[in-house]
């Protein structure tokens, strides 16, 4: 290890890059993308506008948004081979594993695959945002023995996603809640998956390779996989009346509760506050209010007892569930939002690249001689 440098476990607090994308104020629980507060974006912007802001720097003017949207819609179709691969995939394969392989396959078909210039990366980012949504839904349909639903050119990104998933035209309230969720998941500074995409990019590898790595990183239950785990916790609790007993046991056994805690936010995750409101409305609307009530009760109990805050994945779980999203698609949906931030970070990393190559502190055996097999 380099003289004088100290091990920082989990790289906690280490600043690994300068970025113009995400302003994360952990102490005050505030978050903005390129200066736009997350609260205003979630309430007022579409996910397409958020993607534009992340990739191009400013909100689009009307003509720019129209042109951008046309490009995203044109990119929704999947190469035939990719859908064919879904048909050959074991039906029990976890959708995140399929998504990771899909991103790699999309790289095999992308005409710009190995071009790391900014124009090429902007084209690839738009294709990935559209194609990932189509792929998640198409794979889900195929694994259930159904035909994929073709993308609908008259629907925006969020509405088209829900349409491709269910085959039904979604209600306006569901579309708004889903669109806002994608915005809330779009970008989050040097989180583990984004950092992964930057590490891969720093070797001058390409966007599809970096995104496939990001998908692998976000899958884990300490990261994006937490949302799915939250819903499984709520299933385990079962009823609102069981929350106290569950919380007592969890506290007594020091159980790690998914959807609670955050490396950076200690006072509160601003995304969770917005998702709480969206989950309340969606759970009420869908007749599944008990999941929201259970979440609120658990939040209060754990917050009071341990001071732990709910993070972005806590209220998104009952929200996604009440929108009819299958539990094992929660993490793919999160990745479908984060693709915008990953790709924006990849572009930023290429613009000011230095190989990311930290050191390890060796704590293994001292130098020792090799013993031939017969002498051991
Ligand atoms: N449930 C129970 N205790 C938790 C907890 C949780 N979800 N999150 C943190 N803690 C406790 C730890 O046990 C530890 O207590 P201790 O000091 O008494 O040992 C303390 O809080 C610090 O936790 P630590 O794991 O060191 O913090 P971190 O910064 O490494 O962890 C997370 C951040 C996100 C990994 C962690 O909060 C976690 O595992 N949360 C659950 C997974 C999750 O929701 N991930 C999505 C993040 S958006």
Tab-separated table of C-alpha atoms and ligand atoms in Angstrom:
chain	number	residue	atom	x	y	z
A	1	UNK	CA	0.000	0.000	0.000
A	2	UNK	CA	1.122	3.587	-0.644
A	3	UNK	CA	3.042	5.144	2.274
A	4	UNK	CA	0.837	7.288	4.456
A	5	UNK	CA	-2.543	6.262	3.003
A	6	UNK	CA	-5.025	4.607	5.310
A	7	UNK	CA	-7.661	1.997	4.681
A	8	UNK	CA	-11.184	3.463	4.537
A	9	UNK	CA	-13.616	0.577	4.810
A	10	UNK	CA	-16.359	0.739	2.214
A	11	UNK	CA	-14.719	3.956	0.907
A	12	UNK	CA	-17.076	5.771	3.291
A	13	UNK	CA	-16.814	9.534	2.846
A	14	UNK	CA	-14.186	9.229	0.092
A	15	UNK	CA	-14.702	11.675	-2.789
A	16	UNK	CA	-14.007	9.650	-5.940
A	17	UNK	CA	-15.046	12.063	-8.701
A	18	UNK	CA	-16.189	15.588	-9.455
A	19	UNK	CA	-19.679	15.632	-10.912
A	20	UNK	CA	-22.142	18.163	-12.277
A	21	UNK	CA	-24.962	15.656	-12.180
A	22	UNK	CA	-26.101	15.136	-8.626
A	23	UNK	CA	-25.989	17.410	-5.592
A	24	UNK	CA	-26.562	15.143	-2.603
A	25	UNK	CA	-26.735	16.946	0.732
A	26	UNK	CA	-26.847	14.085	3.209
A	27	UNK	CA	-26.817	16.244	6.330
A	28	UNK	CA	-29.902	18.207	5.310
A	29	UNK	CA	-31.634	15.432	3.365
A	30	UNK	CA	-31.645	17.299	0.059
A	31	UNK	CA	-31.076	16.080	-3.475
A	32	UNK	CA	-30.938	17.852	-6.829
A	33	UNK	CA	-30.084	16.802	-10.389
A	34	UNK	CA	-28.025	19.477	-12.160
A	35	UNK	CA	-29.433	22.033	-9.724
A	36	UNK	CA	-33.099	21.030	-10.066
A	37	UNK	CA	-34.582	19.914	-6.770
A	38	UNK	CA	-35.776	16.320	-6.799
A	39	UNK	CA	-39.103	17.314	-5.295
A	40	UNK	CA	-39.937	19.660	-8.171
A	41	UNK	CA	-38.727	17.173	-10.770
A	42	UNK	CA	-40.750	14.294	-9.303
A	43	UNK	CA	-43.899	16.381	-9.092
A	44	UNK	CA	-43.669	18.361	-12.325
A	45	UNK	CA	-41.222	16.877	-14.836
A	46	UNK	CA	-41.624	13.755	-16.931
A	47	UNK	CA	-38.953	11.060	-16.784
A	48	UNK	CA	-38.057	11.971	-20.375
A	49	UNK	CA	-37.291	15.544	-19.264
A	50	UNK	CA	-35.163	14.203	-16.402
A	51	UNK	CA	-33.194	12.022	-18.816
A	52	UNK	CA	-32.667	15.066	-21.025
A	53	UNK	CA	-31.455	17.180	-18.097
A	54	UNK	CA	-29.015	14.493	-17.000
A	55	UNK	CA	-27.603	13.916	-20.473
A	56	UNK	CA	-27.685	17.463	-21.883
A	57	UNK	CA	-27.379	19.682	-18.804
A	58	UNK	CA	-30.538	21.818	-18.959
A	59	UNK	CA	-34.269	21.335	-19.236
A	60	UNK	CA	-35.319	20.861	-22.871
A	61	UNK	CA	-37.213	23.550	-24.746
A	62	UNK	CA	-40.476	22.281	-26.340
A	63	UNK	CA	-38.943	21.552	-29.776
A	64	UNK	CA	-35.959	19.824	-28.171
A	65	UNK	CA	-38.218	17.663	-26.032
A	66	UNK	CA	-40.307	16.664	-29.060
A	67	UNK	CA	-37.236	15.627	-31.009
A	68	UNK	CA	-35.781	13.810	-28.004
A	69	UNK	CA	-39.035	11.946	-27.359
A	70	UNK	CA	-39.328	10.872	-30.992
A	71	UNK	CA	-35.827	9.400	-30.722
A	72	UNK	CA	-36.668	7.494	-27.542
A	73	UNK	CA	-39.846	6.067	-29.083
A	74	UNK	CA	-37.965	5.013	-32.218
A	75	UNK	CA	-35.477	3.112	-30.031
A	76	UNK	CA	-38.040	0.975	-28.190
A	77	UNK	CA	-37.975	-2.123	-30.406
A	78	UNK	CA	-35.651	-4.958	-29.400
A	79	UNK	CA	-33.462	-6.909	-31.820
A	80	UNK	CA	-35.297	-10.135	-32.659
A	81	UNK	CA	-32.422	-12.243	-31.296
A	82	UNK	CA	-32.851	-10.740	-27.839
A	83	UNK	CA	-36.502	-11.774	-27.600
A	84	UNK	CA	-35.518	-15.166	-28.979
A	85	UNK	CA	-32.947	-15.467	-26.183
A	86	UNK	CA	-35.722	-14.839	-23.620
A	87	UNK	CA	-37.573	-17.825	-25.055
A	88	UNK	CA	-34.486	-19.985	-24.508
A	89	UNK	CA	-33.851	-18.720	-20.960
A	90	UNK	CA	-34.925	-20.985	-18.081
A	91	UNK	CA	-38.278	-19.666	-16.838
A	92	UNK	CA	-37.060	-19.553	-13.258
A	93	UNK	CA	-34.082	-17.297	-14.037
A	94	UNK	CA	-34.028	-14.177	-11.886
A	95	UNK	CA	-35.035	-11.159	-14.053
A	96	UNK	CA	-31.953	-9.189	-12.953
A	97	UNK	CA	-29.666	-11.895	-14.300
A	98	UNK	CA	-31.636	-11.760	-17.543
A	99	UNK	CA	-31.382	-7.964	-17.612
A	100	UNK	CA	-27.619	-8.077	-17.190
A	101	UNK	CA	-27.293	-10.556	-20.051
A	102	UNK	CA	-29.715	-8.467	-22.124
A	103	UNK	CA	-27.595	-5.336	-21.772
A	104	UNK	CA	-24.573	-7.337	-22.938
A	105	UNK	CA	-26.583	-8.676	-25.885
A	106	UNK	CA	-27.816	-5.205	-26.795
A	107	UNK	CA	-24.141	-4.230	-27.026
A	108	UNK	CA	-23.668	-6.963	-29.644
A	109	UNK	CA	-26.351	-5.325	-31.792
A	110	UNK	CA	-25.580	-1.649	-31.212
A	111	UNK	CA	-23.922	0.029	-34.216
A	112	UNK	CA	-22.072	2.411	-31.843
A	113	UNK	CA	-21.047	-0.305	-29.370
A	114	UNK	CA	-17.312	0.440	-29.314
A	115	UNK	CA	-17.500	4.189	-30.050
A	116	UNK	CA	-16.883	6.138	-26.822
A	117	UNK	CA	-17.393	9.603	-28.343
A	118	UNK	CA	-20.020	11.808	-26.715
A	119	UNK	CA	-22.444	11.779	-29.704
A	120	UNK	CA	-22.251	7.971	-29.828
A	121	UNK	CA	-22.683	7.708	-26.065
A	122	UNK	CA	-25.774	9.952	-26.171
A	123	UNK	CA	-27.261	7.734	-28.880
A	124	UNK	CA	-26.485	4.585	-26.875
A	125	UNK	CA	-27.877	6.078	-23.675
A	126	UNK	CA	-31.218	6.820	-25.369
A	127	UNK	CA	-31.339	3.333	-26.891
A	128	UNK	CA	-30.548	1.703	-23.557
A	129	UNK	CA	-33.233	3.683	-21.700
A	130	UNK	CA	-35.884	2.607	-24.215
A	131	UNK	CA	-34.656	-0.921	-24.853
A	132	UNK	CA	-34.206	-1.804	-21.183
A	133	UNK	CA	-37.866	-0.955	-20.509
A	134	UNK	CA	-39.001	-3.086	-23.450
A	135	UNK	CA	-36.679	-5.932	-22.446
A	136	UNK	CA	-37.855	-6.079	-18.812
A	137	UNK	CA	-41.479	-6.288	-19.921
A	138	UNK	CA	-40.876	-8.652	-22.849
A	139	UNK	CA	-38.906	-11.082	-20.705
A	140	UNK	CA	-41.613	-11.002	-18.035
A	141	UNK	CA	-44.293	-11.809	-20.598
A	142	UNK	CA	-42.250	-14.579	-22.228
A	143	UNK	CA	-41.411	-16.276	-18.923
A	144	UNK	CA	-45.169	-16.344	-18.202
A	145	UNK	CA	-45.881	-18.029	-21.544
A	146	UNK	CA	-47.270	-14.827	-23.087
A	147	UNK	CA	-46.279	-12.880	-26.174
A	148	UNK	CA	-44.478	-9.567	-25.605
A	149	UNK	CA	-46.680	-6.490	-25.946
A	150	UNK	CA	-45.439	-4.198	-28.708
A	151	UNK	CA	-44.417	-0.681	-27.557
A	152	UNK	CA	-47.164	1.931	-28.077
A	153	UNK	CA	-45.814	4.977	-29.923
A	154	UNK	CA	-48.567	7.241	-28.568
A	155	UNK	CA	-47.586	6.611	-24.925
A	156	UNK	CA	-44.832	8.279	-22.903
A	157	UNK	CA	-42.032	6.224	-21.369
A	158	UNK	CA	-43.736	5.435	-18.033
A	159	UNK	CA	-47.163	4.731	-19.549
A	160	UNK	CA	-45.637	2.576	-22.271
A	161	UNK	CA	-43.716	0.580	-19.660
A	162	UNK	CA	-46.873	-0.279	-17.710
A	163	UNK	CA	-48.669	-1.015	-21.002
A	164	UNK	CA	-45.943	-3.414	-22.161
A	165	UNK	CA	-45.966	-5.099	-18.753
A	166	UNK	CA	-49.695	-5.701	-18.452
A	167	UNK	CA	-51.094	-5.345	-21.968
A	168	UNK	CA	-53.537	-2.720	-20.611
A	169	UNK	CA	-53.568	1.046	-21.003
A	170	UNK	CA	-52.685	2.323	-17.507
A	171	UNK	CA	-54.701	4.920	-15.559
A	172	UNK	CA	-53.305	8.462	-15.436
A	173	UNK	CA	-52.638	8.332	-11.667
A	174	UNK	CA	-50.643	5.100	-12.001
A	175	UNK	CA	-48.613	6.578	-14.846
A	176	UNK	CA	-47.797	9.702	-12.814
A	177	UNK	CA	-46.737	7.663	-9.768
A	178	UNK	CA	-44.577	5.348	-11.875
A	179	UNK	CA	-43.051	8.216	-13.837
A	180	UNK	CA	-42.164	10.038	-10.593
A	181	UNK	CA	-40.613	6.832	-9.202
A	182	UNK	CA	-38.349	6.527	-12.244
A	183	UNK	CA	-37.310	10.136	-11.704
A	184	UNK	CA	-36.551	9.472	-8.038
A	185	UNK	CA	-34.379	6.502	-8.978
A	186	UNK	CA	-32.687	8.241	-11.930
A	187	UNK	CA	-29.463	9.407	-10.343
A	188	UNK	CA	-27.728	9.265	-6.986
A	189	UNK	CA	-24.101	10.341	-7.155
A	190	UNK	CA	-21.425	7.715	-6.287
A	191	UNK	CA	-23.761	4.909	-5.177
A	192	UNK	CA	-22.289	1.425	-5.607
A	193	UNK	CA	-23.709	0.690	-9.060
A	194	UNK	CA	-22.858	4.107	-10.502
A	195	UNK	CA	-19.363	3.845	-9.098
A	196	UNK	CA	-19.133	0.422	-10.749
A	197	UNK	CA	-20.066	1.928	-14.112
A	198	UNK	CA	-17.384	4.599	-13.594
A	199	UNK	CA	-14.722	2.038	-12.691
A	200	UNK	CA	-15.473	0.059	-15.855
A	201	UNK	CA	-15.588	3.233	-17.955
A	202	UNK	CA	-12.248	4.366	-16.528
A	203	UNK	CA	-10.519	1.481	-18.328
A	204	UNK	CA	-11.875	2.950	-21.597
A	205	UNK	CA	-14.311	0.089	-21.872
A	206	UNK	CA	-17.685	0.859	-23.479
A	207	UNK	CA	-21.139	1.895	-22.265
A	208	UNK	CA	-22.866	-1.496	-22.571
A	209	UNK	CA	-20.074	-3.183	-20.609
A	210	UNK	CA	-20.282	-0.532	-17.896
A	211	UNK	CA	-24.070	-0.725	-17.665
A	212	UNK	CA	-24.008	-4.536	-17.468
A	213	UNK	CA	-21.674	-4.111	-14.481
A	214	UNK	CA	-24.031	-1.548	-12.966
A	215	UNK	CA	-26.934	-3.981	-13.268
A	216	UNK	CA	-24.886	-6.579	-11.406
A	217	UNK	CA	-24.109	-4.115	-8.621
A	218	UNK	CA	-27.594	-2.723	-8.130
A	219	UNK	CA	-29.032	-6.210	-7.798
A	220	UNK	CA	-27.665	-6.765	-4.286
A	221	UNK	CA	-29.988	-6.394	-1.275
A	222	UNK	CA	-27.821	-3.671	0.263
A	223	UNK	CA	-28.468	-1.601	-2.876
A	224	UNK	CA	-31.431	-1.712	-5.313
A	225	UNK	CA	-32.379	-5.234	-4.285
A	226	UNK	CA	-33.651	-3.792	-1.002
A	227	UNK	CA	-37.046	-2.821	-2.472
A	228	UNK	CA	-37.915	-6.407	-3.277
A	229	UNK	CA	-36.708	-7.426	0.185
A	230	UNK	CA	-38.953	-4.778	1.793
A	231	UNK	CA	-42.009	-6.273	0.107
A	232	UNK	CA	-41.001	-9.732	1.254
A	233	UNK	CA	-40.703	-8.348	4.798
A	234	UNK	CA	-44.217	-6.892	4.537
A	235	UNK	CA	-45.497	-10.280	3.309
A	236	UNK	CA	-43.757	-11.921	6.275
A	237	UNK	CA	-45.527	-9.533	8.671
A	238	UNK	CA	-48.804	-10.197	6.887
A	239	UNK	CA	-51.169	-7.919	8.807
A	240	UNK	CA	-51.036	-4.469	10.390
A	241	UNK	CA	-51.687	-5.982	13.831
A	242	UNK	CA	-48.507	-8.079	13.538
A	243	UNK	CA	-46.163	-5.124	13.092
A	244	UNK	CA	-45.395	-4.596	16.793
A	245	UNK	CA	-44.522	-8.239	17.403
A	246	UNK	CA	-42.372	-8.317	14.270
A	247	UNK	CA	-40.585	-5.098	15.221
A	248	UNK	CA	-39.915	-6.322	18.784
A	249	UNK	CA	-38.321	-9.498	17.464
A	250	UNK	CA	-36.353	-7.667	14.786
A	251	UNK	CA	-34.972	-5.226	17.355
A	252	UNK	CA	-34.181	-7.977	19.860
A	253	UNK	CA	-32.309	-10.041	17.288
A	254	UNK	CA	-30.626	-6.981	15.723
A	255	UNK	CA	-32.056	-7.992	12.382
A	256	UNK	CA	-31.023	-5.881	9.404
A	257	UNK	CA	-34.233	-4.398	8.094
A	258	UNK	CA	-34.297	-3.775	4.393
A	259	UNK	CA	-35.373	-0.311	3.283
A	260	UNK	CA	-33.942	1.306	6.431
A	261	UNK	CA	-30.680	3.175	6.853
A	262	UNK	CA	-28.409	4.922	4.399
A	263	UNK	CA	-24.694	5.461	4.003
A	264	UNK	CA	-25.080	9.190	3.289
A	265	UNK	CA	-28.495	10.344	4.520
A	266	UNK	CA	-28.618	10.331	8.267
A	267	UNK	CA	-31.501	12.791	8.856
A	268	UNK	CA	-33.821	11.499	6.124
A	269	UNK	CA	-33.920	10.417	2.497
A	270	UNK	CA	-35.878	13.067	0.559
A	271	UNK	CA	-36.938	10.469	-2.008
A	272	UNK	CA	-38.639	8.382	0.692
A	273	UNK	CA	-40.760	11.357	1.758
A	274	UNK	CA	-42.098	11.778	-1.786
A	275	UNK	CA	-42.608	8.036	-2.265
A	276	UNK	CA	-44.553	7.878	0.998
A	277	UNK	CA	-47.206	10.189	-0.500
A	278	UNK	CA	-47.252	8.306	-3.802
A	279	UNK	CA	-47.543	4.949	-2.019
A	280	UNK	CA	-50.386	6.168	0.164
A	281	UNK	CA	-52.438	7.280	-2.852
A	282	UNK	CA	-51.635	4.208	-4.951
A	283	UNK	CA	-52.306	1.691	-2.152
A	284	UNK	CA	-55.618	3.389	-1.363
A	285	UNK	CA	-56.603	3.510	-5.027
A	286	UNK	CA	-55.771	-0.173	-5.618
A	287	UNK	CA	-57.639	-1.388	-2.525
A	288	UNK	CA	-54.365	-2.588	-0.957
A	289	UNK	CA	-54.084	0.023	1.757
A	290	UNK	CA	-52.908	-2.441	4.379
A	291	UNK	CA	-49.401	-2.594	2.866
A	292	UNK	CA	-49.082	1.148	3.254
A	293	UNK	CA	-50.435	1.042	6.813
A	294	UNK	CA	-47.970	-1.708	7.714
A	295	UNK	CA	-45.090	0.241	6.221
A	296	UNK	CA	-46.005	3.412	8.128
A	297	UNK	CA	-46.319	1.519	11.403
A	298	UNK	CA	-42.996	-0.262	10.902
A	299	UNK	CA	-41.319	3.008	9.920
A	300	UNK	CA	-42.496	4.628	13.174
A	301	UNK	CA	-41.541	1.702	15.403
A	302	UNK	CA	-38.053	1.268	13.943
A	303	UNK	CA	-37.483	5.010	13.720
A	304	UNK	CA	-38.464	5.537	17.370
A	305	UNK	CA	-36.437	2.570	18.616
A	306	UNK	CA	-33.234	2.902	16.552
A	307	UNK	CA	-33.382	6.275	14.857
A	308	UNK	CA	-33.133	4.503	11.498
A	309	UNK	CA	-34.633	6.347	8.532
A	310	UNK	CA	-36.547	4.716	5.681
A	311	UNK	CA	-34.616	4.998	2.415
A	312	UNK	CA	-35.809	5.228	-1.193
A	313	UNK	CA	-36.563	1.500	-1.340
A	314	UNK	CA	-38.940	1.447	1.615
A	315	UNK	CA	-42.098	3.123	0.301
A	316	UNK	CA	-41.383	2.267	-3.323
A	317	UNK	CA	-42.127	-1.362	-2.378
A	318	UNK	CA	-45.830	-0.938	-1.471
A	319	UNK	CA	-46.111	1.610	-4.279
A	320	UNK	CA	-44.784	-0.764	-6.960
A	321	UNK	CA	-46.823	-3.631	-5.563
A	322	UNK	CA	-50.037	-1.641	-5.712
A	323	UNK	CA	-49.225	-0.626	-9.295
A	324	UNK	CA	-49.278	-4.335	-10.171
A	325	UNK	CA	-45.524	-4.729	-10.649
A	326	UNK	CA	-44.389	-8.273	-9.772
A	327	UNK	CA	-42.067	-8.281	-6.758
A	328	UNK	CA	-39.088	-9.725	-8.632
A	329	UNK	CA	-39.370	-6.889	-11.145
A	330	UNK	CA	-38.872	-4.173	-8.515
A	331	UNK	CA	-35.091	-4.178	-8.970
A	332	UNK	CA	-35.286	-4.248	-12.790
A	333	UNK	CA	-37.652	-1.247	-12.569
A	334	UNK	CA	-35.139	0.553	-10.354
A	335	UNK	CA	-32.437	-0.197	-12.934
A	336	UNK	CA	-34.783	1.134	-15.648
A	337	UNK	CA	-34.754	4.454	-13.784
A	338	UNK	CA	-31.060	4.434	-12.869
A	339	UNK	CA	-30.009	3.803	-16.496
A	340	UNK	CA	-30.267	7.555	-17.055
A	341	UNK	CA	-27.873	8.330	-14.192
A	342	UNK	CA	-25.487	5.512	-15.067
A	343	UNK	CA	-25.185	6.667	-18.660
A	344	UNK	CA	-24.810	10.338	-17.629
A	345	UNK	CA	-21.985	9.314	-15.278
A	346	UNK	CA	-20.356	7.209	-17.996
A	347	UNK	CA	-20.384	10.223	-20.329
A	348	UNK	CA	-18.982	12.455	-17.569
A	349	UNK	CA	-16.269	9.908	-16.733
A	350	UNK	CA	-15.167	9.698	-20.383
A	351	UNK	CA	-14.901	13.494	-20.505
A	352	UNK	CA	-12.400	13.652	-17.639
A	353	UNK	CA	-11.042	10.155	-17.302
A	354	UNK	CA	-8.322	8.756	-15.124
A	355	UNK	CA	-8.043	5.006	-14.546
A	356	UNK	CA	-9.690	4.177	-11.206
A	357	UNK	CA	-7.204	1.919	-9.520
A	358	UNK	CA	-6.980	2.082	-5.721
A	359	UNK	CA	-4.629	0.036	-3.579
A	360	UNK	CA	-5.135	-2.883	-1.205
A	361	UNK	CA	-3.519	-3.260	2.195
A	362	UNK	CA	-1.819	-6.638	2.296
A	363	UNK	CA	-2.560	-8.561	5.502
A	364	UNK	CA	-1.689	-12.094	4.306
A	365	UNK	CA	1.280	-14.360	5.207
A	366	UNK	CA	4.844	-13.009	5.101
A	367	UNK	CA	7.048	-14.023	2.136
A	368	UNK	CA	7.714	-17.785	2.261
A	369	UNK	CA	9.381	-20.296	-0.031
A	370	UNK	CA	7.466	-22.388	-2.546
A	371	UNK	CA	7.564	-26.070	-1.546
A	372	UNK	CA	7.448	-28.658	-4.338
A	373	UNK	CA	4.356	-30.904	-4.165
A	374	UNK	CA	6.248	-33.882	-2.769
A	375	UNK	CA	7.710	-31.834	0.117
A	376	UNK	CA	4.417	-30.454	1.554
B	1	LIG	N1	-31.411	-2.456	9.893
B	1	LIG	C1	-30.878	-2.566	11.134
B	1	LIG	N2	-29.789	-1.908	11.532
B	1	LIG	C2	-29.195	-1.093	10.644
B	1	LIG	C3	-29.688	-0.923	9.346
B	1	LIG	C4	-30.831	-1.637	8.976
B	1	LIG	N3	-31.341	-1.527	7.754
B	1	LIG	N4	-28.903	-0.052	8.685
B	1	LIG	C5	-27.946	0.313	9.532
B	1	LIG	N5	-28.132	-0.319	10.720
B	1	LIG	C6	-27.293	-0.191	11.916
B	1	LIG	C7	-26.147	-1.172	11.840
B	1	LIG	O1	-26.468	-2.389	12.457
B	1	LIG	C8	-25.081	-0.425	12.586
B	1	LIG	O2	-25.309	-0.517	13.952
B	1	LIG	P1	-24.099	-0.750	14.972
B	1	LIG	O3	-23.243	0.480	14.801
B	1	LIG	O4	-24.779	-0.883	16.273
B	1	LIG	O5	-23.418	-1.997	14.500
B	1	LIG	C9	-25.321	1.029	12.203
B	1	LIG	O6	-26.708	1.111	11.882
B	1	LIG	C10	-24.494	1.469	11.012
B	1	LIG	O7	-24.741	0.556	9.957
B	1	LIG	P2	-23.730	0.249	8.764
B	1	LIG	O8	-24.135	-1.025	8.120
B	1	LIG	O9	-22.316	0.385	9.220
B	1	LIG	O10	-24.002	1.482	7.835
B	1	LIG	P3	-23.669	1.543	6.320
B	1	LIG	O11	-23.441	2.954	5.993
B	1	LIG	O12	-22.595	0.600	5.923
B	1	LIG	O13	-25.013	0.959	5.735
B	1	LIG	C11	-26.750	0.422	4.359
B	1	LIG	C12	-25.815	1.544	4.815
B	1	LIG	C13	-27.697	1.008	3.334
B	1	LIG	C14	-25.938	-0.692	3.701
B	1	LIG	C15	-27.517	-0.118	5.586
B	1	LIG	O14	-28.246	0.906	6.190
B	1	LIG	C16	-28.410	-1.286	5.216
B	1	LIG	O15	-27.945	-2.426	5.169
B	1	LIG	N6	-29.710	-1.028	4.958
B	1	LIG	C17	-30.582	-2.071	4.514
B	1	LIG	C18	-30.455	-2.282	3.022
B	1	LIG	C19	-31.084	-1.170	2.253
B	1	LIG	O16	-32.176	-0.738	2.529
B	1	LIG	N7	-30.380	-0.748	1.190
B	1	LIG	C20	-30.860	0.280	0.293
B	1	LIG	C21	-30.053	1.532	0.462
B	1	LIG	S1	-30.758	2.843	-0.496
